[in-house]
């Protein structure tokens, strides 16, 4: 009987060890890994939510910047005509110079440059007048319905220092190439 008792205790011990190993391998470890993965996923979600909150705090600032840029740029496409309309534009510049009583006017277009859809032409402008008249002319030039990029401005005072200045300006005007039109049209 003792032998049977010992075998029974041995079987119980082996069974207990097998149960502990089974619980460890098939119960505790998978649950522990799942718990670890869940905690890691939760931490990632918290991080994503924190980033989203921080970025949402910056959204009004970005919207304000966008509005400022849109105001600054305006309707850019509308300020670049689909055709040169060079004669009309040069006439507008001459009218502005006359409106501001500028004398000895010279408006000279340069050689146009084709760059695909967006082409440009340099314009050289010269005139004489008082400094206030020049500033008013440039303000009016900015108000035109066509984009003009001023490349260089040279103002030279006359020898008598009477307030008269000579102005030389290098500017560039842009236009879009229309389909079906060639450079000479």
Short mmCIF file of N, CA and C in Angstrom, two decimals:
data_model
loop_
_atom_site.label_atom_id
_atom_site.label_comp_id
_atom_site.label_asym_id
_atom_site.label_seq_id
_atom_site.Cartn_x
_atom_site.Cartn_y
_atom_site.Cartn_z
N UNK A 1 0.78 -1.18 0.00
CA UNK A 1 0.00 0.00 0.00
C UNK A 1 0.84 1.27 0.00
N UNK A 2 1.89 1.18 0.60
CA UNK A 2 2.77 2.31 0.63
C UNK A 2 3.26 2.66 -0.78
N UNK A 3 3.50 1.69 -1.52
CA UNK A 3 3.96 1.90 -2.88
C UNK A 3 2.87 2.59 -3.69
N UNK A 4 1.68 2.14 -3.46
CA UNK A 4 0.56 2.76 -4.17
C UNK A 4 0.39 4.20 -3.74
N UNK A 5 0.58 4.47 -2.46
CA UNK A 5 0.47 5.83 -1.94
C UNK A 5 1.57 6.71 -2.54
N UNK A 6 2.76 6.18 -2.65
CA UNK A 6 3.86 6.94 -3.20
C UNK A 6 3.63 7.22 -4.68
N UNK A 7 3.11 6.19 -5.38
CA UNK A 7 2.83 6.38 -6.81
C UNK A 7 1.72 7.42 -6.99
N UNK A 8 0.76 7.38 -6.10
CA UNK A 8 -0.34 8.33 -6.18
C UNK A 8 0.16 9.75 -5.94
N UNK A 9 1.03 9.92 -4.94
CA UNK A 9 1.59 11.24 -4.65
C UNK A 9 2.47 11.71 -5.80
N UNK A 10 3.21 10.78 -6.40
CA UNK A 10 4.07 11.10 -7.52
C UNK A 10 3.21 11.55 -8.70
N UNK A 11 2.10 10.84 -8.94
CA UNK A 11 1.21 11.19 -10.05
C UNK A 11 0.60 12.56 -9.81
N UNK A 12 0.25 12.83 -8.55
CA UNK A 12 -0.33 14.13 -8.23
C UNK A 12 0.71 15.23 -8.45
N UNK A 13 1.95 14.98 -8.06
CA UNK A 13 3.02 15.98 -8.26
C UNK A 13 3.27 16.21 -9.74
N UNK A 14 3.34 15.11 -10.51
CA UNK A 14 3.57 15.24 -11.95
C UNK A 14 2.40 16.00 -12.58
N UNK A 15 1.18 15.63 -12.15
CA UNK A 15 0.00 16.31 -12.69
C UNK A 15 0.03 17.81 -12.32
N UNK A 16 0.46 18.14 -11.12
CA UNK A 16 0.54 19.55 -10.70
C UNK A 16 1.58 20.29 -11.54
N UNK A 17 2.73 19.64 -11.78
CA UNK A 17 3.77 20.27 -12.59
C UNK A 17 3.26 20.49 -14.01
N UNK A 18 2.58 19.46 -14.56
CA UNK A 18 2.03 19.59 -15.92
C UNK A 18 1.00 20.71 -15.97
N UNK A 19 0.16 20.81 -14.94
CA UNK A 19 -0.84 21.88 -14.90
C UNK A 19 -0.18 23.26 -14.81
N UNK A 20 0.88 23.38 -14.01
CA UNK A 20 1.59 24.66 -13.90
C UNK A 20 2.24 25.02 -15.23
N UNK A 21 2.87 24.02 -15.87
CA UNK A 21 3.48 24.27 -17.17
C UNK A 21 2.41 24.63 -18.19
N UNK A 22 1.30 23.91 -18.20
CA UNK A 22 0.19 24.19 -19.12
C UNK A 22 -0.36 25.60 -18.88
N UNK A 23 -0.55 25.96 -17.64
CA UNK A 23 -1.08 27.28 -17.33
C UNK A 23 -0.08 28.36 -17.79
N UNK A 24 1.20 28.09 -17.54
CA UNK A 24 2.22 29.07 -17.91
C UNK A 24 2.31 29.22 -19.43
N UNK A 25 2.40 28.10 -20.14
CA UNK A 25 2.58 28.15 -21.58
C UNK A 25 1.32 28.55 -22.34
N UNK A 26 0.18 28.05 -21.93
CA UNK A 26 -1.05 28.25 -22.72
C UNK A 26 -2.04 29.22 -22.09
N UNK A 27 -1.77 29.69 -20.90
CA UNK A 27 -2.69 30.62 -20.26
C UNK A 27 -2.03 31.94 -19.93
N UNK A 28 -1.03 31.88 -19.04
CA UNK A 28 -0.42 33.11 -18.53
C UNK A 28 0.36 33.86 -19.61
N UNK A 29 1.24 33.18 -20.33
CA UNK A 29 2.08 33.86 -21.32
C UNK A 29 1.26 34.52 -22.43
N UNK A 30 0.28 33.81 -23.05
CA UNK A 30 -0.52 34.50 -24.08
C UNK A 30 -1.30 35.69 -23.51
N UNK A 31 -1.85 35.52 -22.31
CA UNK A 31 -2.58 36.62 -21.69
C UNK A 31 -1.64 37.78 -21.36
N UNK A 32 -0.44 37.44 -20.88
CA UNK A 32 0.52 38.48 -20.56
C UNK A 32 0.94 39.22 -21.84
N UNK A 33 1.18 38.50 -22.95
CA UNK A 33 1.53 39.14 -24.22
C UNK A 33 0.37 40.00 -24.71
N UNK A 34 -0.84 39.50 -24.61
CA UNK A 34 -2.02 40.26 -25.04
C UNK A 34 -2.16 41.53 -24.19
N UNK A 35 -1.92 41.42 -22.89
CA UNK A 35 -1.99 42.57 -22.01
C UNK A 35 -0.91 43.59 -22.39
N UNK A 36 0.29 43.11 -22.67
CA UNK A 36 1.38 43.99 -23.09
C UNK A 36 1.02 44.70 -24.40
N UNK A 37 0.51 43.95 -25.39
CA UNK A 37 0.12 44.53 -26.68
C UNK A 37 -0.99 45.56 -26.50
N UNK A 38 -1.94 45.25 -25.63
CA UNK A 38 -3.05 46.17 -25.37
C UNK A 38 -2.54 47.46 -24.73
N UNK A 39 -1.63 47.32 -23.79
CA UNK A 39 -1.05 48.51 -23.15
C UNK A 39 -0.27 49.34 -24.17
N UNK A 40 0.48 48.67 -25.03
CA UNK A 40 1.25 49.38 -26.05
C UNK A 40 0.32 50.09 -27.04
N UNK A 41 -0.75 49.41 -27.46
CA UNK A 41 -1.71 50.03 -28.38
C UNK A 41 -2.38 51.22 -27.71
N UNK A 42 -2.70 51.09 -26.45
CA UNK A 42 -3.32 52.19 -25.71
C UNK A 42 -2.36 53.38 -25.63
N UNK A 43 -1.09 53.12 -25.35
CA UNK A 43 -0.10 54.19 -25.27
C UNK A 43 0.03 54.88 -26.63
N UNK A 44 0.01 54.11 -27.72
CA UNK A 44 0.08 54.70 -29.06
C UNK A 44 -1.14 55.56 -29.34
N UNK A 45 -2.33 55.08 -28.94
CA UNK A 45 -3.55 55.87 -29.13
C UNK A 45 -3.49 57.17 -28.35
N UNK A 46 -2.98 57.11 -27.12
CA UNK A 46 -2.85 58.31 -26.30
C UNK A 46 -1.89 59.29 -26.99
N UNK A 47 -0.81 58.78 -27.54
CA UNK A 47 0.15 59.63 -28.24
C UNK A 47 -0.47 60.26 -29.48
N UNK A 48 -1.22 59.46 -30.25
CA UNK A 48 -1.89 59.98 -31.45
C UNK A 48 -2.91 61.04 -31.06
N UNK A 49 -3.67 60.78 -30.00
CA UNK A 49 -4.65 61.77 -29.53
C UNK A 49 -3.97 63.05 -29.06
N UNK A 50 -2.83 62.92 -28.39
CA UNK A 50 -2.11 64.11 -27.92
C UNK A 50 -1.60 64.92 -29.12
N UNK A 51 -1.07 64.22 -30.13
CA UNK A 51 -0.63 64.92 -31.34
C UNK A 51 -1.80 65.62 -32.03
N UNK A 52 -2.90 64.91 -32.15
CA UNK A 52 -4.08 65.49 -32.81
C UNK A 52 -4.55 66.72 -32.04
N UNK A 53 -4.56 66.64 -30.72
CA UNK A 53 -4.97 67.78 -29.92
C UNK A 53 -4.02 68.96 -30.12
N UNK A 54 -2.71 68.68 -30.10
CA UNK A 54 -1.73 69.74 -30.30
C UNK A 54 -1.87 70.37 -31.68
N UNK A 55 -2.09 69.54 -32.69
CA UNK A 55 -2.26 70.07 -34.04
C UNK A 55 -3.58 70.82 -34.18
N UNK A 56 -4.61 70.37 -33.49
CA UNK A 56 -5.88 71.10 -33.56
C UNK A 56 -5.76 72.46 -32.88
N UNK A 57 -4.88 72.57 -31.90
CA UNK A 57 -4.63 73.86 -31.26
C UNK A 57 -3.97 74.83 -32.25
N UNK A 58 -3.18 74.31 -33.18
CA UNK A 58 -2.49 75.14 -34.16
C UNK A 58 -3.37 75.46 -35.36
N UNK A 59 -4.47 74.77 -35.52
CA UNK A 59 -5.33 74.95 -36.69
C UNK A 59 -5.79 76.40 -36.87
N UNK A 60 -6.26 77.09 -35.85
CA UNK A 60 -6.66 78.50 -36.05
C UNK A 60 -5.50 79.37 -36.55
N UNK A 61 -4.30 79.10 -36.05
CA UNK A 61 -3.13 79.86 -36.50
C UNK A 61 -2.86 79.59 -37.98
N UNK A 62 -2.96 78.33 -38.39
CA UNK A 62 -2.75 77.99 -39.80
C UNK A 62 -3.83 78.60 -40.68
N UNK A 63 -5.06 78.61 -40.20
CA UNK A 63 -6.14 79.21 -40.98
C UNK A 63 -5.91 80.72 -41.15
N UNK A 64 -5.42 81.36 -40.10
CA UNK A 64 -5.12 82.79 -40.19
C UNK A 64 -3.99 83.05 -41.18
N UNK A 65 -2.96 82.21 -41.15
CA UNK A 65 -1.86 82.34 -42.11
C UNK A 65 -2.35 82.13 -43.53
N UNK A 66 -3.24 81.15 -43.71
CA UNK A 66 -3.79 80.89 -45.04
C UNK A 66 -4.59 82.08 -45.55
N UNK A 67 -5.40 82.66 -44.69
CA UNK A 67 -6.18 83.83 -45.09
C UNK A 67 -5.28 85.00 -45.46
N UNK A 68 -4.21 85.20 -44.69
CA UNK A 68 -3.26 86.28 -45.01
C UNK A 68 -2.62 86.04 -46.37
N UNK A 69 -2.21 84.79 -46.61
CA UNK A 69 -1.59 84.47 -47.90
C UNK A 69 -2.58 84.63 -49.05
N UNK A 70 -3.83 84.22 -48.83
CA UNK A 70 -4.83 84.36 -49.88
C UNK A 70 -5.09 85.84 -50.18
N UNK A 71 -5.10 86.67 -49.14
CA UNK A 71 -5.26 88.11 -49.36
C UNK A 71 -4.08 88.67 -50.14
N UNK A 72 -2.89 88.22 -49.74
CA UNK A 72 -1.68 88.73 -50.36
C UNK A 72 -1.61 88.32 -51.83
N UNK A 73 -1.92 87.08 -52.11
CA UNK A 73 -1.84 86.56 -53.47
C UNK A 73 -3.05 87.00 -54.28
N UNK A 74 -4.21 87.07 -53.63
CA UNK A 74 -5.43 87.45 -54.34
C UNK A 74 -5.78 86.41 -55.38
N UNK A 75 -6.40 86.85 -56.41
CA UNK A 75 -6.74 85.94 -57.50
C UNK A 75 -5.61 85.98 -58.51
N UNK A 76 -4.59 85.20 -58.23
CA UNK A 76 -3.36 85.20 -59.02
C UNK A 76 -3.63 84.91 -60.49
N UNK A 77 -4.46 83.92 -60.77
CA UNK A 77 -4.76 83.54 -62.16
C UNK A 77 -5.40 84.69 -62.93
N UNK A 78 -6.24 85.46 -62.27
CA UNK A 78 -6.92 86.56 -62.96
C UNK A 78 -5.94 87.68 -63.32
N UNK A 79 -4.83 87.78 -62.59
CA UNK A 79 -3.85 88.83 -62.86
C UNK A 79 -2.83 88.45 -63.93
N UNK A 80 -2.96 87.25 -64.46
CA UNK A 80 -2.10 86.83 -65.56
C UNK A 80 -3.02 86.53 -66.73
N UNK A 81 -3.12 87.47 -67.67
CA UNK A 81 -4.08 87.29 -68.76
C UNK A 81 -3.70 86.13 -69.67
N UNK A 82 -4.70 85.68 -70.42
CA UNK A 82 -4.50 84.56 -71.32
C UNK A 82 -3.83 84.95 -72.61
N UNK A 83 -3.68 86.20 -72.84
CA UNK A 83 -2.99 86.66 -74.04
C UNK A 83 -2.13 87.85 -73.66
N UNK A 84 -1.28 88.26 -74.55
CA UNK A 84 -0.35 89.33 -74.21
C UNK A 84 -1.06 90.64 -73.91
N UNK A 85 -1.94 91.09 -74.76
CA UNK A 85 -2.60 92.40 -74.62
C UNK A 85 -1.57 93.47 -74.31
N UNK A 86 -0.43 93.37 -74.95
CA UNK A 86 0.68 94.26 -74.64
C UNK A 86 0.36 95.71 -74.93
N UNK A 87 -0.25 95.97 -76.08
CA UNK A 87 -0.57 97.36 -76.44
C UNK A 87 -1.48 98.01 -75.42
N UNK A 88 -2.49 97.30 -74.99
CA UNK A 88 -3.43 97.83 -74.00
C UNK A 88 -2.70 98.10 -72.68
N UNK A 89 -1.85 97.16 -72.28
CA UNK A 89 -1.13 97.34 -71.02
C UNK A 89 -0.16 98.51 -71.08
N UNK A 90 0.60 98.62 -72.17
CA UNK A 90 1.54 99.74 -72.30
C UNK A 90 0.79 101.07 -72.32
N UNK A 91 -0.39 101.08 -72.91
CA UNK A 91 -1.21 102.29 -72.92
C UNK A 91 -1.66 102.64 -71.50
N UNK A 92 -1.98 101.62 -70.69
CA UNK A 92 -2.37 101.87 -69.29
C UNK A 92 -1.20 102.48 -68.52
N UNK A 93 0.00 101.98 -68.76
CA UNK A 93 1.18 102.54 -68.07
C UNK A 93 1.37 104.00 -68.47
N UNK A 94 1.26 104.27 -69.78
CA UNK A 94 1.40 105.66 -70.24
C UNK A 94 0.32 106.54 -69.63
N UNK A 95 -0.91 106.04 -69.54
CA UNK A 95 -1.99 106.81 -68.91
C UNK A 95 -1.68 107.11 -67.45
N UNK A 96 -1.12 106.11 -66.74
CA UNK A 96 -0.75 106.33 -65.33
C UNK A 96 0.34 107.39 -65.22
N UNK A 97 1.31 107.33 -66.10
CA UNK A 97 2.37 108.35 -66.07
C UNK A 97 1.79 109.74 -66.33
N UNK A 98 0.88 109.83 -67.30
CA UNK A 98 0.23 111.12 -67.59
C UNK A 98 -0.61 111.57 -66.40
N UNK A 99 -1.33 110.64 -65.79
CA UNK A 99 -2.19 110.96 -64.65
C UNK A 99 -1.38 111.54 -63.50
N UNK A 100 -0.15 111.10 -63.34
CA UNK A 100 0.71 111.59 -62.25
C UNK A 100 1.69 112.66 -62.72
N UNK A 101 1.42 113.22 -63.91
CA UNK A 101 2.19 114.34 -64.47
C UNK A 101 3.69 114.04 -64.58
N UNK A 102 4.01 112.85 -64.99
CA UNK A 102 5.41 112.47 -65.21
C UNK A 102 5.79 112.82 -66.65
N UNK A 103 6.99 113.33 -66.84
CA UNK A 103 7.42 113.81 -68.16
C UNK A 103 8.51 112.92 -68.75
N UNK A 104 8.84 113.20 -70.00
CA UNK A 104 9.88 112.50 -70.73
C UNK A 104 9.74 110.98 -70.60
N UNK A 105 8.57 110.53 -70.94
CA UNK A 105 8.21 109.13 -70.77
C UNK A 105 8.81 108.26 -71.87
N UNK A 106 9.27 107.09 -71.46
CA UNK A 106 9.72 106.07 -72.39
C UNK A 106 9.28 104.72 -71.83
N UNK A 107 8.51 104.01 -72.62
CA UNK A 107 8.06 102.67 -72.22
C UNK A 107 8.47 101.75 -73.36
N UNK A 108 9.38 100.84 -73.05
CA UNK A 108 9.97 100.02 -74.11
C UNK A 108 9.88 98.54 -73.73
N UNK A 109 9.12 97.76 -74.53
CA UNK A 109 9.07 96.32 -74.27
C UNK A 109 10.35 95.63 -74.74
N UNK A 110 10.73 94.59 -74.02
CA UNK A 110 11.89 93.79 -74.40
C UNK A 110 11.46 92.56 -75.18
N UNK A 111 12.36 91.64 -75.31
CA UNK A 111 12.08 90.41 -76.05
C UNK A 111 11.34 89.44 -75.14
N UNK A 112 10.20 88.93 -75.62
CA UNK A 112 9.41 88.03 -74.80
C UNK A 112 10.10 86.68 -74.68
N UNK A 113 9.84 86.02 -73.55
CA UNK A 113 10.44 84.73 -73.26
C UNK A 113 9.31 83.73 -73.04
N UNK A 114 9.32 82.67 -73.85
CA UNK A 114 8.30 81.62 -73.74
C UNK A 114 8.83 80.51 -72.84
N UNK A 115 8.05 80.18 -71.80
CA UNK A 115 8.46 79.13 -70.86
C UNK A 115 7.35 78.13 -70.65
N UNK A 116 6.70 77.70 -71.69
CA UNK A 116 5.60 76.76 -71.55
C UNK A 116 4.30 77.51 -71.42
N UNK A 117 3.57 77.22 -70.35
CA UNK A 117 2.26 77.85 -70.15
C UNK A 117 2.38 79.32 -69.75
N UNK A 118 3.40 79.65 -68.98
CA UNK A 118 3.55 81.01 -68.46
C UNK A 118 4.72 81.68 -69.17
N UNK A 119 4.42 82.73 -69.91
CA UNK A 119 5.44 83.48 -70.64
C UNK A 119 5.60 84.85 -69.99
N UNK A 120 6.72 85.50 -70.28
CA UNK A 120 6.91 86.84 -69.72
C UNK A 120 7.66 87.72 -70.71
N UNK A 121 7.55 89.03 -70.44
CA UNK A 121 8.21 90.02 -71.28
C UNK A 121 8.75 91.12 -70.38
N UNK A 122 10.04 91.44 -70.54
CA UNK A 122 10.59 92.56 -69.77
C UNK A 122 10.11 93.89 -70.36
N UNK A 123 9.90 94.85 -69.49
CA UNK A 123 9.47 96.20 -69.88
C UNK A 123 10.43 97.19 -69.23
N UNK A 124 10.91 98.13 -70.01
CA UNK A 124 11.77 99.20 -69.48
C UNK A 124 10.96 100.48 -69.48
N UNK A 125 10.93 101.17 -68.33
CA UNK A 125 10.17 102.42 -68.21
C UNK A 125 11.12 103.52 -67.73
N UNK A 126 10.96 104.70 -68.30
CA UNK A 126 11.73 105.87 -67.88
C UNK A 126 10.79 107.07 -67.85
N UNK A 127 11.05 107.98 -66.94
CA UNK A 127 10.32 109.24 -66.89
C UNK A 127 10.99 110.15 -65.88
N UNK A 128 10.50 111.39 -65.82
CA UNK A 128 11.00 112.37 -64.85
C UNK A 128 9.82 112.99 -64.13
N UNK A 129 10.05 113.37 -62.88
CA UNK A 129 9.02 114.00 -62.09
C UNK A 129 9.49 114.13 -60.65
N UNK A 130 8.60 114.56 -59.80
CA UNK A 130 8.92 114.69 -58.38
C UNK A 130 8.79 113.31 -57.72
N UNK A 131 9.49 113.15 -56.61
CA UNK A 131 9.52 111.87 -55.92
C UNK A 131 8.11 111.44 -55.49
N UNK A 132 7.30 112.38 -55.03
CA UNK A 132 5.92 112.05 -54.62
C UNK A 132 5.13 111.49 -55.80
N UNK A 133 5.35 112.09 -56.98
CA UNK A 133 4.65 111.61 -58.18
C UNK A 133 5.07 110.19 -58.53
N UNK A 134 6.35 109.89 -58.34
CA UNK A 134 6.86 108.54 -58.62
C UNK A 134 6.20 107.51 -57.70
N UNK A 135 6.13 107.85 -56.40
CA UNK A 135 5.52 106.93 -55.46
C UNK A 135 4.05 106.69 -55.80
N UNK A 136 3.35 107.73 -56.15
CA UNK A 136 1.94 107.59 -56.52
C UNK A 136 1.80 106.74 -57.80
N UNK A 137 2.73 106.92 -58.73
CA UNK A 137 2.72 106.11 -59.95
C UNK A 137 2.88 104.63 -59.60
N UNK A 138 3.84 104.31 -58.72
CA UNK A 138 4.06 102.91 -58.34
C UNK A 138 2.86 102.33 -57.60
N UNK A 139 2.22 103.13 -56.76
CA UNK A 139 0.99 102.67 -56.09
C UNK A 139 -0.08 102.34 -57.11
N UNK A 140 -0.24 103.21 -58.08
CA UNK A 140 -1.23 102.98 -59.14
C UNK A 140 -0.88 101.75 -59.97
N UNK A 141 0.40 101.55 -60.19
CA UNK A 141 0.87 100.38 -60.96
C UNK A 141 0.51 99.09 -60.23
N UNK A 142 0.60 99.10 -58.91
CA UNK A 142 0.21 97.94 -58.12
C UNK A 142 -1.28 97.66 -58.22
N UNK A 143 -2.07 98.68 -58.44
CA UNK A 143 -3.51 98.52 -58.50
C UNK A 143 -4.02 98.01 -59.83
N UNK A 144 -3.14 97.87 -60.82
CA UNK A 144 -3.59 97.37 -62.12
C UNK A 144 -4.05 95.92 -62.01
N UNK A 145 -4.89 95.53 -62.96
CA UNK A 145 -5.45 94.18 -62.94
C UNK A 145 -4.51 93.17 -63.61
N UNK A 146 -3.24 93.44 -63.60
CA UNK A 146 -2.26 92.56 -64.21
C UNK A 146 -1.03 92.50 -63.30
N UNK A 147 -0.48 91.31 -63.12
CA UNK A 147 0.71 91.17 -62.28
C UNK A 147 1.92 91.77 -62.97
N UNK A 148 2.61 92.62 -62.24
CA UNK A 148 3.84 93.25 -62.72
C UNK A 148 4.89 93.02 -61.65
N UNK A 149 6.02 92.47 -62.06
CA UNK A 149 7.12 92.28 -61.10
C UNK A 149 8.19 93.32 -61.41
N UNK A 150 8.48 94.14 -60.43
CA UNK A 150 9.50 95.17 -60.57
C UNK A 150 10.84 94.51 -60.27
N UNK A 151 11.72 94.53 -61.25
CA UNK A 151 13.03 93.91 -61.10
C UNK A 151 14.04 94.89 -60.53
N UNK A 152 14.00 96.13 -61.04
CA UNK A 152 15.01 97.11 -60.64
C UNK A 152 14.41 98.51 -60.78
N UNK A 153 14.71 99.37 -59.81
CA UNK A 153 14.29 100.77 -59.86
C UNK A 153 15.53 101.62 -59.62
N UNK A 154 15.68 102.62 -60.44
CA UNK A 154 16.80 103.56 -60.27
C UNK A 154 16.22 104.96 -60.28
N UNK A 155 16.41 105.67 -59.18
CA UNK A 155 15.98 107.06 -59.06
C UNK A 155 17.22 107.92 -58.93
N UNK A 156 17.34 108.92 -59.80
CA UNK A 156 18.52 109.80 -59.80
C UNK A 156 18.04 111.23 -59.64
N UNK A 157 18.59 111.90 -58.65
CA UNK A 157 18.26 113.31 -58.40
C UNK A 157 18.92 114.16 -59.48
N UNK A 158 18.26 115.27 -59.85
CA UNK A 158 18.88 116.14 -60.87
C UNK A 158 20.02 116.95 -60.24
N UNK A 159 20.79 117.61 -61.06
CA UNK A 159 21.98 118.33 -60.58
C UNK A 159 21.63 119.54 -59.72
N UNK A 160 20.45 120.15 -59.93
CA UNK A 160 20.08 121.34 -59.17
C UNK A 160 19.45 121.00 -57.81
N UNK A 161 19.22 119.75 -57.54
CA UNK A 161 18.59 119.29 -56.30
C UNK A 161 17.26 119.99 -56.05
N UNK A 162 16.47 120.09 -57.10
CA UNK A 162 15.19 120.79 -57.02
C UNK A 162 14.04 119.84 -56.66
N UNK A 163 14.34 118.60 -56.40
CA UNK A 163 13.28 117.63 -56.09
C UNK A 163 12.86 116.82 -57.30
N UNK A 164 13.39 117.16 -58.47
CA UNK A 164 13.12 116.40 -59.69
C UNK A 164 14.00 115.16 -59.70
N UNK A 165 13.42 114.04 -60.04
CA UNK A 165 14.20 112.81 -60.15
C UNK A 165 13.93 112.16 -61.50
N UNK A 166 14.92 111.46 -61.98
CA UNK A 166 14.76 110.63 -63.18
C UNK A 166 14.58 109.20 -62.71
N UNK A 167 13.62 108.51 -63.28
CA UNK A 167 13.33 107.15 -62.88
C UNK A 167 13.60 106.22 -64.06
N UNK A 168 14.28 105.11 -63.77
CA UNK A 168 14.44 104.02 -64.72
C UNK A 168 14.02 102.75 -64.00
N UNK A 169 13.10 102.03 -64.61
CA UNK A 169 12.58 100.81 -64.00
C UNK A 169 12.64 99.67 -65.00
N UNK A 170 13.10 98.53 -64.50
CA UNK A 170 13.05 97.29 -65.26
C UNK A 170 11.96 96.45 -64.60
N UNK A 171 10.96 96.08 -65.38
CA UNK A 171 9.84 95.30 -64.86
C UNK A 171 9.60 94.11 -65.77
N UNK A 172 8.78 93.19 -65.30
CA UNK A 172 8.42 92.00 -66.07
C UNK A 172 6.91 91.84 -65.99
N UNK A 173 6.28 91.59 -67.15
CA UNK A 173 4.85 91.26 -67.15
C UNK A 173 4.70 89.82 -67.62
N UNK A 174 3.67 89.17 -67.14
CA UNK A 174 3.43 87.76 -67.44
C UNK A 174 2.15 87.60 -68.23
N UNK A 175 2.09 86.53 -68.99
CA UNK A 175 0.86 86.13 -69.67
C UNK A 175 0.91 84.63 -69.92
N UNK A 176 -0.26 84.05 -70.00
CA UNK A 176 -0.36 82.61 -70.27
C UNK A 176 -0.43 82.38 -71.75
N UNK A 177 0.23 81.34 -72.20
CA UNK A 177 0.20 80.97 -73.61
C UNK A 177 -1.15 80.31 -73.88
N UNK A 178 -1.90 80.87 -74.81
CA UNK A 178 -3.17 80.26 -75.18
C UNK A 178 -2.93 79.19 -76.22
N UNK A 179 -3.67 78.11 -76.15
CA UNK A 179 -3.51 77.05 -77.13
C UNK A 179 -3.97 77.54 -78.50
N UNK A 180 -3.22 77.16 -79.51
CA UNK A 180 -3.59 77.55 -80.88
C UNK A 180 -2.97 78.87 -81.29
N UNK A 181 -2.30 79.58 -80.35
CA UNK A 181 -1.66 80.86 -80.69
C UNK A 181 -0.17 80.62 -80.74
N UNK A 182 0.47 81.20 -81.70
CA UNK A 182 1.92 81.12 -81.75
C UNK A 182 2.50 82.43 -81.24
N UNK A 183 3.79 82.48 -81.15
CA UNK A 183 4.50 83.64 -80.59
C UNK A 183 4.23 84.90 -81.40
N UNK A 184 4.05 84.77 -82.67
CA UNK A 184 3.88 85.95 -83.52
C UNK A 184 2.46 86.45 -83.58
N UNK A 185 1.49 85.75 -83.04
CA UNK A 185 0.10 86.19 -83.14
C UNK A 185 -0.28 87.15 -82.07
#
